[in-house]
Amino acid sequence: MSLLDAFYRGLARTRQSIARVFQSGAAMPEELYDQLFEALLAADTGLGTAEALLDGVKRELGRKTSPGIEEIRASIEKQIIMMMQGQTDLNIGRGPISVILFVGVNGTGKTTTVGKLAAKLGREGHRVMLAAADTFRAAAAEQLEIWARRARADVVTHRVGSDPAAVVFDAISAAKARAQDIVLVDTAGRVQTRFNLMEELKKIHKVISRELPGEPSESLIVLDATTGQNALEQARQFKQAVGLTGAAITKMDGTAKGGIAIAIWRELGVPVKLIGMGEHLDDLYQFDPSAFAKALLDTA
Amino acid sequence: MMAFELLSKRLGDVFKRLRGKGKLSESDVQDALRQLRIVLLEADVNYKIVKDFLERVKDRAVGAEVLESLTPGLTVTKIVREELIKVLGEAQKPLQFNANDVTVFMLVGLQGSGKTTTAAKLARLLKKRGKNPLLVACDVYRPAAVEQLKAMGAKCEVDVYCGDQGLTPEEIALSAVRHAVSKAMDVVILDTAGRLHVDEEMMEEAARIKALTKPTEVLLVADAMTGQEAVNVASSFDSKVGITGVILTKMDSDARGGAALSMAAATGKPIKFVGMGEKVEALEPFYPDRMASRILGMGDALTFIEKAEAAFGKNEAIELERKMARQQFTLEDFLEQMKGIKKMGPLNEVLSMIPGFNKLPASVRGQIDESELKRVEAIILSMTREERANPSIINASRRRRIAAGSGTSIQDVNRLLKQFEQARAMIKQVYSKGKLTKLLS
Ligand SMILES: Nc1nc2c(ncn2[C@@H]2O[C@H](COP(=O)(O)OP(=O)(O)OP(=O)(O)O)[C@@H](O)[C@H]2O)c(=O)[nH]1
Ligand SMILES: [Mg+2]
């Protein structure tokens, strides 16, 4: 399945609701704007982003007395792409070993994304080591071990309750010894308001940069696409703790509308780099803003 | 906390022009509800639900008497809160058990919503109530899901039934029920795999498990952080599987939890529990009134305002507001506030009514207890008037003197000065861009 197909499938529902607006033949632009506003809200863009998008449209088309539906559509698409400007490919390969740190709230899809990315990077010829730094949740290490097997990657695990920073230290040492070039760090899910757990993340981050100066190359927050406005707060807090370089949005295969992706990029400057489209090994894609915008608005 | 005087005053300000009218007019209510729409949408309540809900509130609010003890602004807020509570289910709904037969509870939900943890929490709760529960691992798909349930079962000393390799979830569920009967266990808790509500095959599987095991409770486990999709998710699980209630997880986060309203309104099913953390003990009953306040982003502000007015008196509150607006809030005022708080009731209870309090870093929250209050009082009393008015002059030697005078350590003094700065910063923040001020300005 091509990336665009995958987007189409995942965003079918959003597309329909916005498509309905375009097909409703709402004559007055005001009425049309109102309906578009609701459709954007329904996609979890949040009030601020929805307003900013439609303001942009109005600015662009304002002088026209009755802009056509096609014009409005193209204009929103343009606004979305403008809000999502930047690199979406992973920043790896600068040094001998690139570390990617995965963080996020419980159950968002960190472990699964690590597994899928390990497989993807393996296919591209990288030698991948996984660090099971979730030493808290029951059977978290077993879960990652299964993904490591599927992805044919190596994995370092410690016992439940041990220091996650020590797992990371060992994984990096092992990667050096085995001449591997990628270390993916899976961390325990944590609610962003837990002070001690956020401090623990900082410590993990510190160990990485101490062992490999300049690393982690990427600190990615994994966000569940069904999450509402709290995703912004999540991104804000995790950014403060480990300085996010990007986001992975998961579960875009279902009901996901992905509106938070725009909000997080626009308001926090955190680019979306990966999207998860299912539970299988190859259900991970590099994020593409223009495909995203197109799929979100396409009426075909 | 002084933010509260301030908020109550704001509420007053906004609706000042209504004062004395006696009744709320249509346009007044409309103005207020326009702001409330924003509050509800920011809390992730589904936009359609917001529309319907506010329609209903409007009907009730227009023409309502402005209550004697409240400003018109508070009257509208009160009506909104009451209607929210109604939708969220007025009273707590207990779990249903089979009287003579083994009882089956089935947990369903999206991937990652917290079913496995919740299953263990429920088992622990039932065990504490004298039941003999059995946990059943019906998630044969997600890697290590079975191991996770086994480990969590061990933690709360509840048996976990896994079924043999290669069995379908339906077969596992059914044989688990038989196993429970043979072992004279009385409650079976089925932990099922996470599934997308648009995945027809998986939804049919859930419906089959239900048909085979006839659970008295089919509980949708949903993430409190869910956005607009909450309506579709809850409606689909209800129409395709049939649910009896909802358990809302990750409520220990700072999510406003508008999804609760969306799901309750869309299905009419009660929310039975909330998950408050990762530990097996962290399962609490659902309180509609607390949830309503949380969605409005105002803690139990109404109760708080009433209590605060009683403790401080209105004039004092207004004076404080004036000082805060000019950033003249001093340690002297801080001390007065501390005394006022004591009058309002047990400290923990009072603090938890404050919107935003749960957002403070745990390190700060943890420091605030009754004995800390006494220490604070002693420290401030050991300061000169000048020091209280202008804490920036408190240098190292003054700190040493104050510590000695109050029988505390220099660290204690330092901590207080830091807390005071934090309190000042918080006040400033609430004052300048609090959610409620947005609603009310
Ligand atoms: N449909 C769908 N499910 C996904 C996707 N990514 C992850 N999941 C599922 O979401 C659930 C949680 O995923 P995990 O990878 O365990 O999430 P996690 O963030 O590691 O969870 P914790 O470590 O418990 O915090 C699992 O059932 C995954 O199979 C996705 O893109 N689509
Ligand atoms: Mg995990």
PDB file of N, CA, C and O in Angstrom, chain A residues 13 38 41-42 44 47 106-107 136-139 143 146-147 150 189 191-194 226-230 233-234 251 253-255 257 279, chain B residues 37-38 41-42 44 47 51 111-112 142-144 147-148 151-152 196-198 225-229 232 250 252-255 276 278 362-363:
ATOM      1  N   ARG A  13     -12.743   8.916   7.277  1.00  0.00           N
ATOM      2  CA  ARG A  13     -13.864   9.534   7.968  1.00  0.00           C
ATOM      3  C   ARG A  13     -13.756  11.058   7.989  1.00  0.00           C
ATOM      4  O   ARG A  13     -14.722  11.760   7.760  1.00  0.00           O
ATOM      5  N   GLU A  38     -16.448  23.637  11.996  1.00  0.00           N
ATOM      6  CA  GLU A  38     -16.876  22.465  12.762  1.00  0.00           C
ATOM      7  C   GLU A  38     -16.168  21.203  12.295  1.00  0.00           C
ATOM      8  O   GLU A  38     -15.781  20.352  13.096  1.00  0.00           O
ATOM      9  N   LEU A  41     -12.790  21.230  13.789  1.00  0.00           N
ATOM     10  CA  LEU A  41     -12.874  20.895  15.209  1.00  0.00           C
ATOM     11  C   LEU A  41     -13.039  19.396  15.389  1.00  0.00           C
ATOM     12  O   LEU A  41     -12.401  18.777  16.238  1.00  0.00           O
ATOM     13  N   ALA A  42     -13.907  18.809  14.555  1.00  0.00           N
ATOM     14  CA  ALA A  42     -14.169  17.368  14.648  1.00  0.00           C
ATOM     15  C   ALA A  42     -12.897  16.567  14.395  1.00  0.00           C
ATOM     16  O   ALA A  42     -12.782  15.424  14.796  1.00  0.00           O
ATOM     17  N   ASP A  44     -10.065  17.314  15.655  1.00  0.00           N
ATOM     18  CA  ASP A  44      -9.179  17.573  16.797  1.00  0.00           C
ATOM     19  C   ASP A  44      -8.067  18.586  16.519  1.00  0.00           C
ATOM     20  O   ASP A  44      -7.007  18.534  17.140  1.00  0.00           O
ATOM     21  N   LEU A  47      -9.389  24.672  18.778  1.00  0.00           N
ATOM     22  CA  LEU A  47      -9.974  25.950  18.378  1.00  0.00           C
ATOM     23  C   LEU A  47      -8.963  26.879  17.715  1.00  0.00           C
ATOM     24  O   LEU A  47      -9.219  27.439  16.652  1.00  0.00           O
ATOM     25  N   ASN A 106       1.320   6.625  28.737  1.00  0.00           N
ATOM     26  CA  ASN A 106       1.047   5.195  28.721  1.00  0.00           C
ATOM     27  C   ASN A 106       0.144   4.776  27.565  1.00  0.00           C
ATOM     28  O   ASN A 106      -0.877   5.399  27.313  1.00  0.00           O
ATOM     29  N   GLY A 107       0.548   3.704  26.895  1.00  0.00           N
ATOM     30  CA  GLY A 107      -0.317   3.080  25.902  1.00  0.00           C
ATOM     31  C   GLY A 107      -0.420   3.784  24.565  1.00  0.00           C
ATOM     32  O   GLY A 107      -1.263   3.445  23.745  1.00  0.00           O
ATOM     33  N   PHE A 136       9.549  -0.748  34.240  1.00  0.00           N
ATOM     34  CA  PHE A 136       8.464  -0.584  35.210  1.00  0.00           C
ATOM     35  C   PHE A 136       7.254  -1.462  34.884  1.00  0.00           C
ATOM     36  O   PHE A 136       6.818  -2.262  35.693  1.00  0.00           O
ATOM     37  N   ARG A 137       6.716  -1.312  33.679  1.00  0.00           N
ATOM     38  CA  ARG A 137       5.467  -2.010  33.373  1.00  0.00           C
ATOM     39  C   ARG A 137       5.677  -3.509  33.257  1.00  0.00           C
ATOM     40  O   ARG A 137       6.682  -3.969  32.706  1.00  0.00           O
ATOM     41  N   ALA A 138       4.701  -4.246  33.758  1.00  0.00           N
ATOM     42  CA  ALA A 138       4.767  -5.698  33.703  1.00  0.00           C
ATOM     43  C   ALA A 138       4.883  -6.161  32.257  1.00  0.00           C
ATOM     44  O   ALA A 138       4.164  -5.682  31.384  1.00  0.00           O
ATOM     45  N   ALA A 139       5.831  -7.057  31.995  1.00  0.00           N
ATOM     46  CA  ALA A 139       6.016  -7.701  30.692  1.00  0.00           C
ATOM     47  C   ALA A 139       6.400  -6.731  29.572  1.00  0.00           C
ATOM     48  O   ALA A 139       6.291  -7.074  28.395  1.00  0.00           O
ATOM     49  N   GLN A 143       7.587  -7.880  25.757  1.00  0.00           N
ATOM     50  CA  GLN A 143       6.914  -7.318  24.574  1.00  0.00           C
ATOM     51  C   GLN A 143       7.949  -6.821  23.568  1.00  0.00           C
ATOM     52  O   GLN A 143       7.871  -7.117  22.375  1.00  0.00           O
ATOM     53  N   ILE A 146       9.847  -9.625  21.787  1.00  0.00           N
ATOM     54  CA  ILE A 146       9.099 -10.216  20.669  1.00  0.00           C
ATOM     55  C   ILE A 146       9.233  -9.347  19.422  1.00  0.00           C
ATOM     56  O   ILE A 146       9.468  -9.832  18.315  1.00  0.00           O
ATOM     57  N   TRP A 147       9.142  -8.029  19.613  1.00  0.00           N
ATOM     58  CA  TRP A 147       9.316  -7.108  18.475  1.00  0.00           C
ATOM     59  C   TRP A 147      10.738  -7.199  17.916  1.00  0.00           C
ATOM     60  O   TRP A 147      10.944  -7.140  16.705  1.00  0.00           O
ATOM     61  N   ARG A 150      10.907 -10.168  15.711  1.00  0.00           N
ATOM     62  CA  ARG A 150      10.213  -9.905  14.442  1.00  0.00           C
ATOM     63  C   ARG A 150      11.062  -9.032  13.531  1.00  0.00           C
ATOM     64  O   ARG A 150      11.084  -9.207  12.314  1.00  0.00           O
ATOM     65  N   GLY A 189       5.815   4.222  29.667  1.00  0.00           N
ATOM     66  CA  GLY A 189       4.816   5.270  29.506  1.00  0.00           C
ATOM     67  C   GLY A 189       4.687   6.046  30.802  1.00  0.00           C
ATOM     68  O   GLY A 189       4.826   5.487  31.882  1.00  0.00           O
ATOM     69  N   VAL A 191       2.577   9.648  32.592  1.00  0.00           N
ATOM     70  CA  VAL A 191       1.726  10.816  32.474  1.00  0.00           C
ATOM     71  C   VAL A 191       2.600  12.040  32.743  1.00  0.00           C
ATOM     72  O   VAL A 191       3.396  12.038  33.685  1.00  0.00           O
ATOM     73  N   GLN A 192       2.470  13.052  31.916  1.00  0.00           N
ATOM     74  CA  GLN A 192       3.430  14.165  31.937  1.00  0.00           C
ATOM     75  C   GLN A 192       3.427  14.985  33.214  1.00  0.00           C
ATOM     76  O   GLN A 192       4.307  15.806  33.426  1.00  0.00           O
ATOM     77  N   THR A 193       2.426  14.767  34.071  1.00  0.00           N
ATOM     78  CA  THR A 193       2.370  15.538  35.305  1.00  0.00           C
ATOM     79  C   THR A 193       3.147  14.881  36.445  1.00  0.00           C
ATOM     80  O   THR A 193       3.267  15.455  37.524  1.00  0.00           O
ATOM     81  N   ARG A 194       3.666  13.676  36.199  1.00  0.00           N
ATOM     82  CA  ARG A 194       4.417  12.985  37.260  1.00  0.00           C
ATOM     83  C   ARG A 194       5.850  13.498  37.316  1.00  0.00           C
ATOM     84  O   ARG A 194       6.694  13.155  36.470  1.00  0.00           O
ATOM     85  N   THR A 226      -5.927   9.441  18.597  1.00  0.00           N
ATOM     86  CA  THR A 226      -7.263   9.694  19.153  1.00  0.00           C
ATOM     87  C   THR A 226      -7.228  10.693  20.308  1.00  0.00           C
ATOM     88  O   THR A 226      -8.273  11.075  20.812  1.00  0.00           O
ATOM     89  N   THR A 227      -6.032  11.109  20.701  1.00  0.00           N
ATOM     90  CA  THR A 227      -5.927  12.056  21.808  1.00  0.00           C
ATOM     91  C   THR A 227      -6.431  13.429  21.399  1.00  0.00           C
ATOM     92  O   THR A 227      -6.213  13.870  20.276  1.00  0.00           O
ATOM     93  N   GLY A 228      -7.054  14.089  22.342  1.00  0.00           N
ATOM     94  CA  GLY A 228      -7.552  15.428  22.082  1.00  0.00           C
ATOM     95  C   GLY A 228      -6.528  16.489  22.432  1.00  0.00           C
ATOM     96  O   GLY A 228      -5.321  16.288  22.276  1.00  0.00           O
ATOM     97  N   GLN A 229      -7.015  17.586  22.973  1.00  0.00           N
ATOM     98  CA  GLN A 229      -6.157  18.755  23.192  1.00  0.00           C
ATOM     99  C   GLN A 229      -5.056  18.522  24.216  1.00  0.00           C
ATOM    100  O   GLN A 229      -4.067  19.244  24.249  1.00  0.00           O
ATOM    101  N   ASN A 230      -5.198  17.503  25.053  1.00  0.00           N
ATOM    102  CA  ASN A 230      -4.137  17.246  26.033  1.00  0.00           C
ATOM    103  C   ASN A 230      -2.823  16.875  25.356  1.00  0.00           C
ATOM    104  O   ASN A 230      -1.749  17.009  25.949  1.00  0.00           O
ATOM    105  N   GLU A 233      -0.354  19.541  25.677  1.00  0.00           N
ATOM    106  CA  GLU A 233       0.267  19.625  26.996  1.00  0.00           C
ATOM    107  C   GLU A 233       1.327  18.533  27.137  1.00  0.00           C
ATOM    108  O   GLU A 233       2.396  18.765  27.694  1.00  0.00           O
ATOM    109  N   GLN A 234       1.008  17.363  26.615  1.00  0.00           N
ATOM    110  CA  GLN A 234       1.988  16.274  26.629  1.00  0.00           C
ATOM    111  C   GLN A 234       3.257  16.697  25.913  1.00  0.00           C
ATOM    112  O   GLN A 234       4.362  16.580  26.433  1.00  0.00           O
ATOM    113  N   LYS A 251      -1.812   4.987  15.442  1.00  0.00           N
ATOM    114  CA  LYS A 251      -3.233   4.604  15.360  1.00  0.00           C
ATOM    115  C   LYS A 251      -3.984   5.465  14.353  1.00  0.00           C
ATOM    116  O   LYS A 251      -5.179   5.738  14.513  1.00  0.00           O
ATOM    117  N   ASP A 253      -4.652   4.426  11.574  1.00  0.00           N
ATOM    118  CA  ASP A 253      -5.385   3.498  10.719  1.00  0.00           C
ATOM    119  C   ASP A 253      -6.859   3.453  11.087  1.00  0.00           C
ATOM    120  O   ASP A 253      -7.679   2.970  10.308  1.00  0.00           O
ATOM    121  N   GLY A 254      -7.220   3.960  12.227  1.00  0.00           N
ATOM    122  CA  GLY A 254      -8.610   3.798  12.636  1.00  0.00           C
ATOM    123  C   GLY A 254      -9.398   5.054  12.460  1.00  0.00           C
ATOM    124  O   GLY A 254      -9.678   5.524  11.366  1.00  0.00           O
ATOM    125  N   THR A 255      -9.720   5.651  13.613  1.00  0.00           N
ATOM    126  CA  THR A 255     -10.623   6.762  13.636  1.00  0.00           C
ATOM    127  C   THR A 255      -9.845   8.048  13.643  1.00  0.00           C
ATOM    128  O   THR A 255     -10.404   9.120  13.716  1.00  0.00           O
ATOM    129  N   LYS A 257      -8.022  11.328  13.314  1.00  0.00           N
ATOM    130  CA  LYS A 257      -8.227  12.469  12.428  1.00  0.00           C
ATOM    131  C   LYS A 257      -6.957  13.281  12.308  1.00  0.00           C
ATOM    132  O   LYS A 257      -6.815  14.052  11.376  1.00  0.00           O
ATOM    133  N   GLU A 279      -0.923  -2.463  13.369  1.00  0.00           N
ATOM    134  CA  GLU A 279      -0.163  -3.206  14.362  1.00  0.00           C
ATOM    135  C   GLU A 279       0.877  -4.136  13.745  1.00  0.00           C
ATOM    136  O   GLU A 279       1.513  -4.913  14.446  1.00  0.00           O
TER     137      GLU A 279
ATOM    138  N   ARG B  37     -18.938  27.652  25.578  1.00  0.00           N
ATOM    139  CA  ARG B  37     -18.717  26.774  24.432  1.00  0.00           C
ATOM    140  C   ARG B  37     -17.219  26.571  24.233  1.00  0.00           C
ATOM    141  O   ARG B  37     -16.742  25.457  24.012  1.00  0.00           O
ATOM    142  N   ILE B  38     -16.493  27.673  24.343  1.00  0.00           N
ATOM    143  CA  ILE B  38     -15.041  27.587  24.176  1.00  0.00           C
ATOM    144  C   ILE B  38     -14.430  26.692  25.259  1.00  0.00           C
ATOM    145  O   ILE B  38     -13.605  25.831  24.991  1.00  0.00           O
ATOM    146  N   LEU B  41     -15.209  23.033  24.465  1.00  0.00           N
ATOM    147  CA  LEU B  41     -14.457  22.523  23.314  1.00  0.00           C
ATOM    148  C   LEU B  41     -12.989  22.329  23.677  1.00  0.00           C
ATOM    149  O   LEU B  41     -12.369  21.342  23.284  1.00  0.00           O
ATOM    150  N   GLU B  42     -12.447  23.249  24.450  1.00  0.00           N
ATOM    151  CA  GLU B  42     -11.052  23.097  24.871  1.00  0.00           C
ATOM    152  C   GLU B  42     -10.875  21.903  25.792  1.00  0.00           C
ATOM    153  O   GLU B  42      -9.789  21.354  25.909  1.00  0.00           O
ATOM    154  N   ASP B  44     -12.247  19.149  25.197  1.00  0.00           N
ATOM    155  CA  ASP B  44     -12.430  17.984  24.327  1.00  0.00           C
ATOM    156  C   ASP B  44     -13.830  17.391  24.319  1.00  0.00           C
ATOM    157  O   ASP B  44     -14.021  16.254  23.893  1.00  0.00           O
ATOM    158  N   TYR B  47     -17.971  18.385  19.618  1.00  0.00           N
ATOM    159  CA  TYR B  47     -18.614  19.651  19.241  1.00  0.00           C
ATOM    160  C   TYR B  47     -20.121  19.537  19.077  1.00  0.00           C
ATOM    161  O   TYR B  47     -20.853  20.489  19.344  1.00  0.00           O
ATOM    162  N   LYS B  51     -23.071  21.493  21.370  1.00  0.00           N
ATOM    163  CA  LYS B  51     -24.205  22.232  20.801  1.00  0.00           C
ATOM    164  C   LYS B  51     -25.501  21.852  21.494  1.00  0.00           C
ATOM    165  O   LYS B  51     -26.234  22.718  21.967  1.00  0.00           O
ATOM    166  N   GLN B 111      -7.025   0.062  21.508  1.00  0.00           N
ATOM    167  CA  GLN B 111      -5.655  -0.284  21.905  1.00  0.00           C
ATOM    168  C   GLN B 111      -5.071   0.791  22.817  1.00  0.00           C
ATOM    169  O   GLN B 111      -5.240   1.977  22.573  1.00  0.00           O
ATOM    170  N   GLY B 112      -4.398   0.317  23.855  1.00  0.00           N
ATOM    171  CA  GLY B 112      -3.669   1.249  24.713  1.00  0.00           C
ATOM    172  C   GLY B 112      -4.532   2.056  25.680  1.00  0.00           C
ATOM    173  O   GLY B 112      -4.045   2.995  26.295  1.00  0.00           O
ATOM    174  N   ARG B 142      -1.725  -9.070  21.066  1.00  0.00           N
ATOM    175  CA  ARG B 142      -0.621  -8.170  21.379  1.00  0.00           C
ATOM    176  C   ARG B 142       0.525  -8.924  22.027  1.00  0.00           C
ATOM    177  O   ARG B 142       0.311  -9.725  22.923  1.00  0.00           O
ATOM    178  N   PRO B 143       1.756  -8.670  21.559  1.00  0.00           N
ATOM    179  CA  PRO B 143       2.894  -9.369  22.134  1.00  0.00           C
ATOM    180  C   PRO B 143       2.971  -9.159  23.648  1.00  0.00           C
ATOM    181  O   PRO B 143       2.853  -8.034  24.118  1.00  0.00           O
ATOM    182  N   ALA B 144       3.113 -10.264  24.372  1.00  0.00           N
ATOM    183  CA  ALA B 144       3.325 -10.258  25.825  1.00  0.00           C
ATOM    184  C   ALA B 144       2.136  -9.720  26.629  1.00  0.00           C
ATOM    185  O   ALA B 144       2.274  -9.406  27.806  1.00  0.00           O
ATOM    186  N   GLU B 147       1.501 -12.244  29.422  1.00  0.00           N
ATOM    187  CA  GLU B 147       2.515 -12.122  30.483  1.00  0.00           C
ATOM    188  C   GLU B 147       2.216 -10.909  31.353  1.00  0.00           C
ATOM    189  O   GLU B 147       2.395 -10.940  32.565  1.00  0.00           O
ATOM    190  N   GLN B 148       1.774  -9.833  30.704  1.00  0.00           N
ATOM    191  CA  GLN B 148       1.475  -8.618  31.470  1.00  0.00           C
ATOM    192  C   GLN B 148       0.351  -8.886  32.485  1.00  0.00           C
ATOM    193  O   GLN B 148       0.474  -8.531  33.654  1.00  0.00           O
ATOM    194  N   ALA B 151       1.574 -11.067  35.361  1.00  0.00           N
ATOM    195  CA  ALA B 151       2.384 -10.331  36.343  1.00  0.00           C
ATOM    196  C   ALA B 151       1.504  -9.450  37.222  1.00  0.00           C
ATOM    197  O   ALA B 151       1.714  -9.347  38.429  1.00  0.00           O
ATOM    198  N   MET B 152       0.494  -8.830  36.600  1.00  0.00           N
ATOM    199  CA  MET B 152      -0.364  -7.946  37.383  1.00  0.00           C
ATOM    200  C   MET B 152      -1.254  -8.741  38.326  1.00  0.00           C
ATOM    201  O   MET B 152      -1.546  -8.313  39.441  1.00  0.00           O
ATOM    202  N   LEU B 196      -9.938  -1.520  17.252  1.00  0.00           N
ATOM    203  CA  LEU B 196     -10.512  -0.300  16.696  1.00  0.00           C
ATOM    204  C   LEU B 196     -12.003  -0.514  16.519  1.00  0.00           C
ATOM    205  O   LEU B 196     -12.429  -1.578  16.076  1.00  0.00           O
ATOM    206  N   HIS B 197     -12.798   0.492  16.829  1.00  0.00           N
ATOM    207  CA  HIS B 197     -14.240   0.317  16.741  1.00  0.00           C
ATOM    208  C   HIS B 197     -14.729   0.204  15.305  1.00  0.00           C
ATOM    209  O   HIS B 197     -15.884  -0.123  15.079  1.00  0.00           O
ATOM    210  N   VAL B 198     -13.848   0.470  14.341  1.00  0.00           N
ATOM    211  CA  VAL B 198     -14.242   0.315  12.937  1.00  0.00           C
ATOM    212  C   VAL B 198     -13.743  -1.003  12.366  1.00  0.00           C
ATOM    213  O   VAL B 198     -13.966  -1.296  11.191  1.00  0.00           O
ATOM    214  N   MET B 225      -8.001  11.132  27.994  1.00  0.00           N
ATOM    215  CA  MET B 225      -7.415  12.128  27.091  1.00  0.00           C
ATOM    216  C   MET B 225      -8.023  12.080  25.691  1.00  0.00           C
ATOM    217  O   MET B 225      -7.606  12.834  24.817  1.00  0.00           O
ATOM    218  N   THR B 226      -8.990  11.191  25.486  1.00  0.00           N
ATOM    219  CA  THR B 226      -9.571  11.040  24.154  1.00  0.00           C
ATOM    220  C   THR B 226     -10.187  12.347  23.659  1.00  0.00           C
ATOM    221  O   THR B 226     -10.772  13.099  24.434  1.00  0.00           O
ATOM    222  N   GLY B 227     -10.061  12.588  22.372  1.00  0.00           N
ATOM    223  CA  GLY B 227     -10.595  13.810  21.781  1.00  0.00           C
ATOM    224  C   GLY B 227     -11.993  13.622  21.222  1.00  0.00           C
ATOM    225  O   GLY B 227     -12.821  12.902  21.785  1.00  0.00           O
ATOM    226  N   GLN B 228     -12.224  14.254  20.081  1.00  0.00           N
ATOM    227  CA  GLN B 228     -13.550  14.285  19.477  1.00  0.00           C
ATOM    228  C   GLN B 228     -14.110  12.898  19.138  1.00  0.00           C
ATOM    229  O   GLN B 228     -15.311  12.709  19.066  1.00  0.00           O
ATOM    230  N   GLU B 229     -13.229  11.924  18.905  1.00  0.00           N
ATOM    231  CA  GLU B 229     -13.681  10.598  18.506  1.00  0.00           C
ATOM    232  C   GLU B 229     -14.405   9.847  19.607  1.00  0.00           C
ATOM    233  O   GLU B 229     -14.999   8.797  19.360  1.00  0.00           O
ATOM    234  N   ASN B 232     -17.836   8.580  18.640  1.00  0.00           N
ATOM    235  CA  ASN B 232     -17.894   7.444  17.723  1.00  0.00           C
ATOM    236  C   ASN B 232     -17.453   6.158  18.395  1.00  0.00           C
ATOM    237  O   ASN B 232     -18.027   5.095  18.168  1.00  0.00           O
ATOM    238  N   LYS B 250      -6.385   7.040  33.193  1.00  0.00           N
ATOM    239  CA  LYS B 250      -5.392   8.118  33.124  1.00  0.00           C
ATOM    240  C   LYS B 250      -5.949   9.452  33.636  1.00  0.00           C
ATOM    241  O   LYS B 250      -5.578  10.527  33.165  1.00  0.00           O
ATOM    242  N   ASP B 252      -5.256  10.584  36.352  1.00  0.00           N
ATOM    243  CA  ASP B 252      -4.213  11.238  37.148  1.00  0.00           C
ATOM    244  C   ASP B 252      -3.447  12.240  36.296  1.00  0.00           C
ATOM    245  O   ASP B 252      -2.583  12.953  36.792  1.00  0.00           O
ATOM    246  N   SER B 253      -3.764  12.307  35.028  1.00  0.00           N
ATOM    247  CA  SER B 253      -3.141  13.310  34.156  1.00  0.00           C
ATOM    248  C   SER B 253      -3.844  14.647  34.369  1.00  0.00           C
ATOM    249  O   SER B 253      -4.753  14.748  35.184  1.00  0.00           O
ATOM    250  N   ASP B 254      -3.445  15.650  33.589  1.00  0.00           N
ATOM    251  CA  ASP B 254      -4.145  16.924  33.701  1.00  0.00           C
ATOM    252  C   ASP B 254      -5.155  17.112  32.576  1.00  0.00           C
ATOM    253  O   ASP B 254      -5.572  18.226  32.305  1.00  0.00           O
ATOM    254  N   ALA B 255      -5.550  15.995  31.944  1.00  0.00           N
ATOM    255  CA  ALA B 255      -6.564  16.105  30.896  1.00  0.00           C
ATOM    256  C   ALA B 255      -7.865  16.605  31.514  1.00  0.00           C
ATOM    257  O   ALA B 255      -8.229  16.199  32.604  1.00  0.00           O
ATOM    258  N   MET B 276      -6.592   6.161  38.392  1.00  0.00           N
ATOM    259  CA  MET B 276      -5.832   7.314  38.880  1.00  0.00           C
ATOM    260  C   MET B 276      -4.329   7.072  38.921  1.00  0.00           C
ATOM    261  O   MET B 276      -3.614   7.795  39.595  1.00  0.00           O
ATOM    262  N   GLU B 278      -0.812   4.066  37.834  1.00  0.00           N
ATOM    263  CA  GLU B 278      -0.404   2.765  37.325  1.00  0.00           C
ATOM    264  C   GLU B 278      -0.460   1.658  38.375  1.00  0.00           C
ATOM    265  O   GLU B 278      -0.383   0.488  38.044  1.00  0.00           O
ATOM    266  N   ALA B 362       4.553  17.805  41.595  1.00  0.00           N
ATOM    267  CA  ALA B 362       4.302  16.991  42.773  1.00  0.00           C
ATOM    268  C   ALA B 362       5.234  17.400  43.907  1.00  0.00           C
ATOM    269  O   ALA B 362       4.879  17.339  45.075  1.00  0.00           O
ATOM    270  N   SER B 363       6.418  17.870  43.551  1.00  0.00           N
ATOM    271  CA  SER B 363       7.386  18.245  44.575  1.00  0.00           C
ATOM    272  C   SER B 363       6.854  19.398  45.425  1.00  0.00           C
ATOM    273  O   SER B 363       7.103  19.469  46.610  1.00  0.00           O
TER     274      SER B 363
END
